[in-house]
mmCIF file of C-alpha atoms and ligand atoms in Angstrom:
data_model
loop_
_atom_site.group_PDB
_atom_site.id
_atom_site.type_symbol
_atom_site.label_atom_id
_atom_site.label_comp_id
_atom_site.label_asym_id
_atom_site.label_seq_id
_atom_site.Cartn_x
_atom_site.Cartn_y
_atom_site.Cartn_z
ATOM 1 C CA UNK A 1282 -18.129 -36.365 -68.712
ATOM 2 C CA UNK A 1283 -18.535 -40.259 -67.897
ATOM 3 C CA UNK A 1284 -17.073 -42.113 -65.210
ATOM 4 C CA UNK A 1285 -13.871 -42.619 -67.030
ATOM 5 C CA UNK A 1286 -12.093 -39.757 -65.827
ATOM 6 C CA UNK A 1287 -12.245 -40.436 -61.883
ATOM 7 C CA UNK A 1288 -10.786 -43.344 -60.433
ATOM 8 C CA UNK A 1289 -14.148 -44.407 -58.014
ATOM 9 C CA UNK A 1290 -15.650 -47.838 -59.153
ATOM 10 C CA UNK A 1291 -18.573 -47.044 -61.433
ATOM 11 C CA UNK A 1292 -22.153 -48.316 -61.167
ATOM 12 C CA UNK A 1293 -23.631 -49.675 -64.430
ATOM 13 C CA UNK A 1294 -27.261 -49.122 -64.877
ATOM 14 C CA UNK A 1295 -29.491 -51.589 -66.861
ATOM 15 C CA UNK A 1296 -32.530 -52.585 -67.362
ATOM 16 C CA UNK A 1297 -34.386 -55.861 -67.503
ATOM 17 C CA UNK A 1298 -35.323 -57.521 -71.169
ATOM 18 C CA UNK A 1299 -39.286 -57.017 -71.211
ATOM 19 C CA UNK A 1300 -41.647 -59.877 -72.032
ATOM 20 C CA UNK A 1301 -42.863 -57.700 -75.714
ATOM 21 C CA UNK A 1302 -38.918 -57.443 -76.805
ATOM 22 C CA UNK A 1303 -40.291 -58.810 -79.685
ATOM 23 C CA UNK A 1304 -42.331 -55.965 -80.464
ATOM 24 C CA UNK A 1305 -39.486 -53.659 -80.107
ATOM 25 C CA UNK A 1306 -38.714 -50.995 -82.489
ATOM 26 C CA UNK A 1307 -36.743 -51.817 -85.597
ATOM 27 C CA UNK A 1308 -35.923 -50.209 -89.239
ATOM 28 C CA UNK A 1309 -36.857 -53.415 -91.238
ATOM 29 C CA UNK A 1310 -37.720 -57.020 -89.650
ATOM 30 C CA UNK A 1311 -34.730 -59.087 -89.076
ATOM 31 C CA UNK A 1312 -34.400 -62.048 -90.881
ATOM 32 C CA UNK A 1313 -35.019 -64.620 -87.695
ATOM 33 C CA UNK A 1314 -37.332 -63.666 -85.336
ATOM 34 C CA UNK A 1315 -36.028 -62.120 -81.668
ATOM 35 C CA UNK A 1316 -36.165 -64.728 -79.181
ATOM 36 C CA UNK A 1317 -36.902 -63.067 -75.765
ATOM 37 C CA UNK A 1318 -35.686 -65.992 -73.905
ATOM 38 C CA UNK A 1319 -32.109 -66.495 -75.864
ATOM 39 C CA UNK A 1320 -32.162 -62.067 -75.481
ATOM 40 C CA UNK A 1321 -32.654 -62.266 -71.763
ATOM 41 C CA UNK A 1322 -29.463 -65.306 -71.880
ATOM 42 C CA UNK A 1323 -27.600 -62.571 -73.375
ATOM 43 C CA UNK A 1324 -28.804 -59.421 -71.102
ATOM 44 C CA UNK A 1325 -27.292 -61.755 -68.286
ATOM 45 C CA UNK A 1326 -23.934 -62.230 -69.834
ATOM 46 C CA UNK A 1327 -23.494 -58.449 -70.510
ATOM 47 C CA UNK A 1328 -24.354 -57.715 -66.670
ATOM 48 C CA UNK A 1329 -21.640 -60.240 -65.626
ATOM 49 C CA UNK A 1330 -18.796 -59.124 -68.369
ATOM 50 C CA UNK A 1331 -19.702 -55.412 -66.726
ATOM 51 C CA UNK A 1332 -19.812 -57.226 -62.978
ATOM 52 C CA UNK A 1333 -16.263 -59.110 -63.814
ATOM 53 C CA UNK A 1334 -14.849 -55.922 -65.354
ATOM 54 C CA UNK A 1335 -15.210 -54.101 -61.981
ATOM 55 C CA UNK A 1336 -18.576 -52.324 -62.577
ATOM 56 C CA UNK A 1337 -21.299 -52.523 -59.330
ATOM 57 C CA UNK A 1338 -24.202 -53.511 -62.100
ATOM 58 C CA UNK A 1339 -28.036 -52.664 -60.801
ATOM 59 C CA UNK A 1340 -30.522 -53.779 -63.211
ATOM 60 C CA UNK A 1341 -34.150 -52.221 -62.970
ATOM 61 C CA UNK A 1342 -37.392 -54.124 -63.928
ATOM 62 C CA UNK A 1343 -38.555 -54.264 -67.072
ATOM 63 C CA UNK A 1344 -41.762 -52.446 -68.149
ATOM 64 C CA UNK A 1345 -43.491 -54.346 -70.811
ATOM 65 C CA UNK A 1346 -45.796 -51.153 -72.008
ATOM 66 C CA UNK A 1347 -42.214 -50.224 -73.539
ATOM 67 C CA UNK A 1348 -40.677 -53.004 -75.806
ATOM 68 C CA UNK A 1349 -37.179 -51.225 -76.271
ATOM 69 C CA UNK A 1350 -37.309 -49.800 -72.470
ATOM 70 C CA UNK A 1351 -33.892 -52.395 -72.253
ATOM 71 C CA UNK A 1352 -31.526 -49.933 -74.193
ATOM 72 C CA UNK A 1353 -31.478 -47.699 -71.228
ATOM 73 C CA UNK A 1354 -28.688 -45.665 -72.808
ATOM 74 C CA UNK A 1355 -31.353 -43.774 -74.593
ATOM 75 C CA UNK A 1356 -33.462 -42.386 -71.811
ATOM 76 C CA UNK A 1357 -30.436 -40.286 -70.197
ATOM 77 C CA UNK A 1358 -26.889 -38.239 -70.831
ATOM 78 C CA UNK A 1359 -24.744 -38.482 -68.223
ATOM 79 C CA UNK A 1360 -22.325 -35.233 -67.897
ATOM 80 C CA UNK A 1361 -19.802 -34.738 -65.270
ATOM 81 C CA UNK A 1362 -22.479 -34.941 -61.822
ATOM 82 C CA UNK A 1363 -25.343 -34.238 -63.567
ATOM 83 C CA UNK A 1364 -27.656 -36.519 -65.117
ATOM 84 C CA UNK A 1365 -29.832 -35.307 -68.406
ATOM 85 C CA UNK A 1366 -32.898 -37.053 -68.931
ATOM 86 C CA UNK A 1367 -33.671 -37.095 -72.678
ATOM 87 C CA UNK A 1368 -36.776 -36.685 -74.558
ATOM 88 C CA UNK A 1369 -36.681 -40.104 -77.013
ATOM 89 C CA UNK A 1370 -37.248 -39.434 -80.630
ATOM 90 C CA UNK A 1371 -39.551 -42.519 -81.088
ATOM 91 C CA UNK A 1372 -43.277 -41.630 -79.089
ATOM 92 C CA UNK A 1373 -43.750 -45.424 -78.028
ATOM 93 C CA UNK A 1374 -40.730 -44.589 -75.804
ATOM 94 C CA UNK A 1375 -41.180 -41.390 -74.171
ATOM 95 C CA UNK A 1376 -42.790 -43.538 -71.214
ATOM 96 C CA UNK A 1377 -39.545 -44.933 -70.282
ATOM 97 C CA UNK A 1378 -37.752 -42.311 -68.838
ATOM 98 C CA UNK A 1379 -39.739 -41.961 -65.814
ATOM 99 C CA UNK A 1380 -38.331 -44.762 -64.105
ATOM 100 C CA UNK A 1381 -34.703 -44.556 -64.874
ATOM 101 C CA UNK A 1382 -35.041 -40.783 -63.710
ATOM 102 C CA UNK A 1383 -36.396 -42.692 -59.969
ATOM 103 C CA UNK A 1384 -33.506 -44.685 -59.861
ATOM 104 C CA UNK A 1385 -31.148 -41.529 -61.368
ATOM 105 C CA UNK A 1386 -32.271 -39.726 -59.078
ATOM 106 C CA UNK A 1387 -30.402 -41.091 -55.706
ATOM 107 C CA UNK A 1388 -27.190 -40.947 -58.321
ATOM 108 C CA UNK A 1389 -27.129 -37.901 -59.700
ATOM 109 C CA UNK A 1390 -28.629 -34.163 -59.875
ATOM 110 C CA UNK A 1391 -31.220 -34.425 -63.014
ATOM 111 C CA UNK A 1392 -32.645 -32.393 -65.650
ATOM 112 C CA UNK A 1393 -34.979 -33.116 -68.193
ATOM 113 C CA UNK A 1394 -34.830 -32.050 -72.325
ATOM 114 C CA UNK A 1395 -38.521 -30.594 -73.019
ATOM 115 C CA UNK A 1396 -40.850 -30.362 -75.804
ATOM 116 C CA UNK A 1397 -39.426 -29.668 -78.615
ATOM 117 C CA UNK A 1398 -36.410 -31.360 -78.264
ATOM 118 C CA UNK A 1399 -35.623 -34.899 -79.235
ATOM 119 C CA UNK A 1400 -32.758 -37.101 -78.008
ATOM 120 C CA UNK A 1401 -31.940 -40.135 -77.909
ATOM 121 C CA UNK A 1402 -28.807 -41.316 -75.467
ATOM 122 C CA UNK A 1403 -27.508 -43.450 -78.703
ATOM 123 C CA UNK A 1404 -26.909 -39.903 -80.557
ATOM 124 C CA UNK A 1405 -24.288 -38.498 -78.117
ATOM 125 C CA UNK A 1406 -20.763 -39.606 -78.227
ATOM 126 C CA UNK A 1407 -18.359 -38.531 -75.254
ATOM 127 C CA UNK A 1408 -14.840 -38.300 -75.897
ATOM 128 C CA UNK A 1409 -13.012 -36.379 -73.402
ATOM 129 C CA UNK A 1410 -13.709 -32.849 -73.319
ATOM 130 C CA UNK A 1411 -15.910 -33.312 -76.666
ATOM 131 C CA UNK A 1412 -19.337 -34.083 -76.896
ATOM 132 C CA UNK A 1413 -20.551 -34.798 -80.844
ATOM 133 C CA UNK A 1414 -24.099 -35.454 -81.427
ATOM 134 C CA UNK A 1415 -25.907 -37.360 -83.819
ATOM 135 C CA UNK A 1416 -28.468 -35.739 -85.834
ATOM 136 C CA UNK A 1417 -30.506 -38.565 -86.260
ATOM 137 C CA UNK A 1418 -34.242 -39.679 -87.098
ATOM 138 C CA UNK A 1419 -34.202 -39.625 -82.908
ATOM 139 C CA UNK A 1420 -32.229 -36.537 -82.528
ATOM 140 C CA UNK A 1421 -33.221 -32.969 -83.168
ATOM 141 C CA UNK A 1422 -32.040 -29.790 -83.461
ATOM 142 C CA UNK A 1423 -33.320 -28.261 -80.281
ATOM 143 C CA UNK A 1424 -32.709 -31.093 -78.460
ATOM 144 C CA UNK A 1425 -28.560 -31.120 -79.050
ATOM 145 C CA UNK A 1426 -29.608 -27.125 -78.634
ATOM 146 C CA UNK A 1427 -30.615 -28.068 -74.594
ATOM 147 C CA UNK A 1428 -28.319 -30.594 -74.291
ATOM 148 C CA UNK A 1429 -25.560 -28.288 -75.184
ATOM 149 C CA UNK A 1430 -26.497 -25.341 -72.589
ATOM 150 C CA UNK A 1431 -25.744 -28.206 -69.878
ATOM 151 C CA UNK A 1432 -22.530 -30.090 -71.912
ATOM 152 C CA UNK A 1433 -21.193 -25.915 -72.322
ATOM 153 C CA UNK A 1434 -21.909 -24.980 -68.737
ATOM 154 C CA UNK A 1435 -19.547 -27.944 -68.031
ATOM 155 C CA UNK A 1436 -16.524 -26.766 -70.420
ATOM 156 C CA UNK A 1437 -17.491 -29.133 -73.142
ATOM 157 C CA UNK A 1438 -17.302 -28.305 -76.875
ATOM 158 C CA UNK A 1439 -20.255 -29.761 -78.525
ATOM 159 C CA UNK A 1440 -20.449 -30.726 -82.147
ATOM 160 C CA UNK A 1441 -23.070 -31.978 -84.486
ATOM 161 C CA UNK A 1442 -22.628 -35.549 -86.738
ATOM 162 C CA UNK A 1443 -24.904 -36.013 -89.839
ATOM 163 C CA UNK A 1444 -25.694 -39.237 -90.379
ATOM 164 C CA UNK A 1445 -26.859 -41.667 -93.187
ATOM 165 C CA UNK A 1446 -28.358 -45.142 -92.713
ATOM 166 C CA UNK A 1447 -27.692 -45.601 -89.242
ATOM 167 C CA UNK A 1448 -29.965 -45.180 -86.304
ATOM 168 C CA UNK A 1449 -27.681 -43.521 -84.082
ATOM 169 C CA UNK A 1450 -24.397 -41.966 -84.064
ATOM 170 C CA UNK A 1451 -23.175 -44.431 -81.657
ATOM 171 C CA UNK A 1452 -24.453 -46.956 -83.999
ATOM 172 C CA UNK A 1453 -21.529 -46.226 -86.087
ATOM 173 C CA UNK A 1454 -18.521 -44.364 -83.694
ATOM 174 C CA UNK A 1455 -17.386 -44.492 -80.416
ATOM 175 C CA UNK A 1456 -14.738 -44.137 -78.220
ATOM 176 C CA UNK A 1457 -12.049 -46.342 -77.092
ATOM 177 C CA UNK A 1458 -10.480 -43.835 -74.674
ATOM 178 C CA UNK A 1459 -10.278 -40.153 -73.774
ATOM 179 C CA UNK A 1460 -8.607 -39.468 -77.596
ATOM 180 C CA UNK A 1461 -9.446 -42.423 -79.750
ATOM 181 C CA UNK A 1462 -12.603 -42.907 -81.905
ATOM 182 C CA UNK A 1463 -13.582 -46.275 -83.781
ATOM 183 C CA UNK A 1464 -15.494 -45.796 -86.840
ATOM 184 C CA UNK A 1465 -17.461 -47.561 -89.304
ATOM 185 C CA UNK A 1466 -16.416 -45.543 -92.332
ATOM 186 C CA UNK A 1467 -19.162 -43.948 -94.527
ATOM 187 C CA UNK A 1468 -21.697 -44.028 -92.383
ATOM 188 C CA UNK A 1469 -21.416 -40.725 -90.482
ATOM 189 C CA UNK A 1470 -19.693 -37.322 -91.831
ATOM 190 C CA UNK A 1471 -16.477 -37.444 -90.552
ATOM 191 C CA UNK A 1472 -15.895 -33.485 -91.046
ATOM 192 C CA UNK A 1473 -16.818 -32.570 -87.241
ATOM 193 C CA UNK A 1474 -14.232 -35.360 -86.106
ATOM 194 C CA UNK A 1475 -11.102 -34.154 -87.984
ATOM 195 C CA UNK A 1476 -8.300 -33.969 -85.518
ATOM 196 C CA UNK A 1477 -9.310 -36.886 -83.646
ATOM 197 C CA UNK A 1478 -7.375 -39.945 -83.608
ATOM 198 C CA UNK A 1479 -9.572 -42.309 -85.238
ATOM 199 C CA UNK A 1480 -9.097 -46.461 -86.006
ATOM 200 C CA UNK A 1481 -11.630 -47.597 -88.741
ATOM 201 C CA UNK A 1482 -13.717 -50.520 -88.235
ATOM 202 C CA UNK A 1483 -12.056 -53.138 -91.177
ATOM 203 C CA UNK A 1484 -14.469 -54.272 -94.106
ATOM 204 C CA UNK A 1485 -17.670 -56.335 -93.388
ATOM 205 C CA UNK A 1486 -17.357 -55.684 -89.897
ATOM 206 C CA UNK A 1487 -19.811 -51.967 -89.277
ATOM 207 C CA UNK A 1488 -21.449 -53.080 -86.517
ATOM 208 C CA UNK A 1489 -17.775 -53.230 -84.746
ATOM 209 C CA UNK A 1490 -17.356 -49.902 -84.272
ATOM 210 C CA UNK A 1491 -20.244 -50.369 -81.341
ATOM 211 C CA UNK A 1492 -17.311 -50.816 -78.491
ATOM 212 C CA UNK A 1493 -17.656 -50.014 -74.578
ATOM 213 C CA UNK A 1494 -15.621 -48.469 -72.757
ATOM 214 C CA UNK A 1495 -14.561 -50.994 -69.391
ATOM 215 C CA UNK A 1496 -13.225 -49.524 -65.775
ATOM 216 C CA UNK A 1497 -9.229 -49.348 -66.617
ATOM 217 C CA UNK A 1498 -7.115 -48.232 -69.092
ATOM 218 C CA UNK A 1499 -7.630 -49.552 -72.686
ATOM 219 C CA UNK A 1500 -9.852 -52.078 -72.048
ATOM 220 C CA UNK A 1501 -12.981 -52.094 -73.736
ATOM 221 C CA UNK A 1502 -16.056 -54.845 -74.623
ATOM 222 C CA UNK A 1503 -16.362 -55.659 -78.159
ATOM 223 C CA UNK A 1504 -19.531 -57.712 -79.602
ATOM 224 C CA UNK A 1505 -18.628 -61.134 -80.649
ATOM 225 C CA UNK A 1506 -17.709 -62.216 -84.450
ATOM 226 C CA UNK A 1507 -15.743 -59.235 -85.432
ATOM 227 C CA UNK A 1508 -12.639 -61.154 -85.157
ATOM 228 C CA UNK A 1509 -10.799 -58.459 -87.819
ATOM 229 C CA UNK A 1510 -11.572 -55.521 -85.099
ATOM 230 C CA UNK A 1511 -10.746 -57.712 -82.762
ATOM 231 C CA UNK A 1512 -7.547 -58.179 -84.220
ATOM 232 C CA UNK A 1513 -7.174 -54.444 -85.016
ATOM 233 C CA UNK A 1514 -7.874 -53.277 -81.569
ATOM 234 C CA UNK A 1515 -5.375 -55.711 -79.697
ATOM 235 C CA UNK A 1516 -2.636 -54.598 -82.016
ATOM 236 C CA UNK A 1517 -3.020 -51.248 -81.221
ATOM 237 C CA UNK A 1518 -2.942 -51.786 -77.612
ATOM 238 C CA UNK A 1519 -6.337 -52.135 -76.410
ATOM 239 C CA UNK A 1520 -7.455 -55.151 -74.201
ATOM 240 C CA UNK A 1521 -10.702 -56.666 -75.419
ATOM 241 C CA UNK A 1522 -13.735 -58.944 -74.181
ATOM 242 C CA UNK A 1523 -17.105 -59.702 -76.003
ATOM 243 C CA UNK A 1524 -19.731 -60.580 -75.548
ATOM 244 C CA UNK A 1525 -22.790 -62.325 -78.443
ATOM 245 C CA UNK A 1526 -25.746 -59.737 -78.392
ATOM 246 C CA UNK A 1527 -27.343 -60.787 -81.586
ATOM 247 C CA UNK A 1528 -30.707 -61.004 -80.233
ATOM 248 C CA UNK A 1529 -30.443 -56.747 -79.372
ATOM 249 C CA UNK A 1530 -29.098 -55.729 -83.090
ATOM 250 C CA UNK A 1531 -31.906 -57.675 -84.598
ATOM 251 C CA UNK A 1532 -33.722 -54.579 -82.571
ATOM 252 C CA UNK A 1533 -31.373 -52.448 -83.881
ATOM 253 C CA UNK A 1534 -29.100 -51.781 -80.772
ATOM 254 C CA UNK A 1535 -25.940 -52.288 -79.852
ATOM 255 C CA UNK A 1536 -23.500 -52.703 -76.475
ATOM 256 C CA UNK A 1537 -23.638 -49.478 -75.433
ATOM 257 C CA UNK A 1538 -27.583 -48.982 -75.454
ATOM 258 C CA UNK A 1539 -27.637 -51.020 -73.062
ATOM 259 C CA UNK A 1540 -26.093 -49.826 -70.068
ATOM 260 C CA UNK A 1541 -25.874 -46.291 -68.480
ATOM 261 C CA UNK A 1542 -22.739 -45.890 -66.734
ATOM 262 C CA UNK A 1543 -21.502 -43.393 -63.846
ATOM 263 C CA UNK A 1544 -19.374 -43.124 -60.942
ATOM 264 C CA UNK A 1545 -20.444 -44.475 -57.747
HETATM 265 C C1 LIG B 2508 -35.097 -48.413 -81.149
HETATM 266 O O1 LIG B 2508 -35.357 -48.424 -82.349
HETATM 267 O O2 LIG B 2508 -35.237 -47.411 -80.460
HETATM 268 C C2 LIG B 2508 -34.557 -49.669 -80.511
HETATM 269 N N1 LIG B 2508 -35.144 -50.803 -81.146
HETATM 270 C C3 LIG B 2508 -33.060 -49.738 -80.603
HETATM 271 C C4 LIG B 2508 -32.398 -48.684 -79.773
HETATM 272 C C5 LIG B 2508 -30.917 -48.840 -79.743
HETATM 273 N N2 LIG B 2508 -30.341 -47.807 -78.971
HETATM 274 C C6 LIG B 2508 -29.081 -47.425 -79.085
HETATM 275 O O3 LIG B 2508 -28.353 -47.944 -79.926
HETATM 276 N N3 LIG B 2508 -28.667 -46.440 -78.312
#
């Protein structure tokens, strides 16, 4: 399903911090204004954490007709060898897609979600053989509907997450490996996920449960200032680095919007 599973280096996709980041999409204004210059400082650090973690990172220009176009993660599913271009949930991003399915496209076979569906990237969580999707403001019933044909065709069981107050699933759960989830608790039903192993993100740290997955075993990229995670995480055997994004979750986003990862 992602490039975990194989053992050849993966290539990190990104793309570039556009000049109107400060017009990006967000549920309610942040309470300092995004600094494009300070977001762009930060954009760099992630692409070196992913470069020093093993990752060949290739970073494609910015568009500045698309504010958010720099959380890539929403514009495509990557399952297995095929890449799934989505169909964004928000209409002042629709336009991105077109250029991460040109650079996709030398990568990976692609298909596209179509009218009606609605998908954002941020909605689908991977974990092993089990794909759970968000059913977001973004995220719509016949677009988990297409998503699934192509997850199913590829021996994936696909469940549904209802949400409440946060953007995206991933905005709230995500995997640490193969088996293990990390959750903010209360912010997503946890019925579909019974079974899972699951470590809960500790109190006054939410946005913590936003973790990426690194090349290697147990090692995953953490945002910076969630020092009880942190903590959590490295007891339980996990290796950690972080990086400071503040300047993407004043847009609402998180590590893993922005980066699209798959084996080289
Ligand atoms: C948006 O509202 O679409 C962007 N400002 C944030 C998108 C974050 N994407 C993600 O977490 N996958």
């Amino acid at each position: 399903m992602t490039p975990h599973a194989g053992a050849r280096p993966w290539i990190a996709l990104l793309r570039s911090v556009p000049a109107t980041y400060e017009r990006c999409l967000v549920r309610a204004a942040p309470p300092q204004a995004i600094d494009v210059a300070r977001a762009r400082a930060q954009h760099a650090a992630y692409a070196a954490a992913l470069a020093a973690a093993g990752c060949e990172v290739r970073v494609l220009p910015a568009d500045d007709r698309h504010p958010d176009c720099c959380f890539i993660e929403d514009t495509a599913v990557l399952l297995d060898d095929l890449a799934v271009l989505t169909r964004p949930g928000a209409a002042s991003r629709l336009g991105e897609v077109d250029a991460v399915a040109e650079a996709l496209a030398a990568l990976a076979p692609l298909v596209r979600l179509m009218s009606p569906a609605a998908l954002d990237g941020g909605d689908v969580l991977c974990l092993g053989k089990k794909l759970f999707v968000g059913l977001s403001q973004r995220t719509n019933a016949a677009g988990v509907e297409q998503l699934a044909q192509a997850a199913r065709a590829r021996g994936c069981e696909v469940a549904t997450v209802r949400l409440a107050g946060v953007l995206h699933l991933k905005s709230a759960v995500t995997a640490l490996d193969d088996e293990t989830l990390l959750m903010a608790p209360g912010l997503v039903d946890p019925a579909p996920f019974r079974g899972c192993a699951c470590l809960e993100t500790p109190a006054g740290e939410l946005r913590a449960a936003n973790v990426l997955r690194l090349p290697g075993k147990g090692r995953v990229l953490m945002q910076a200032g969630c020092g009880a995670t942190r903590a959590l995480l490295r007891a339980a055997g996990y290796e950690t680095s972080e990086v400071d994004i503040s300047e993407f979750v004043k847009g609402d986003g998180a590590l893993t919007c922005l980066s699209l990862l798959l084996p080289a």
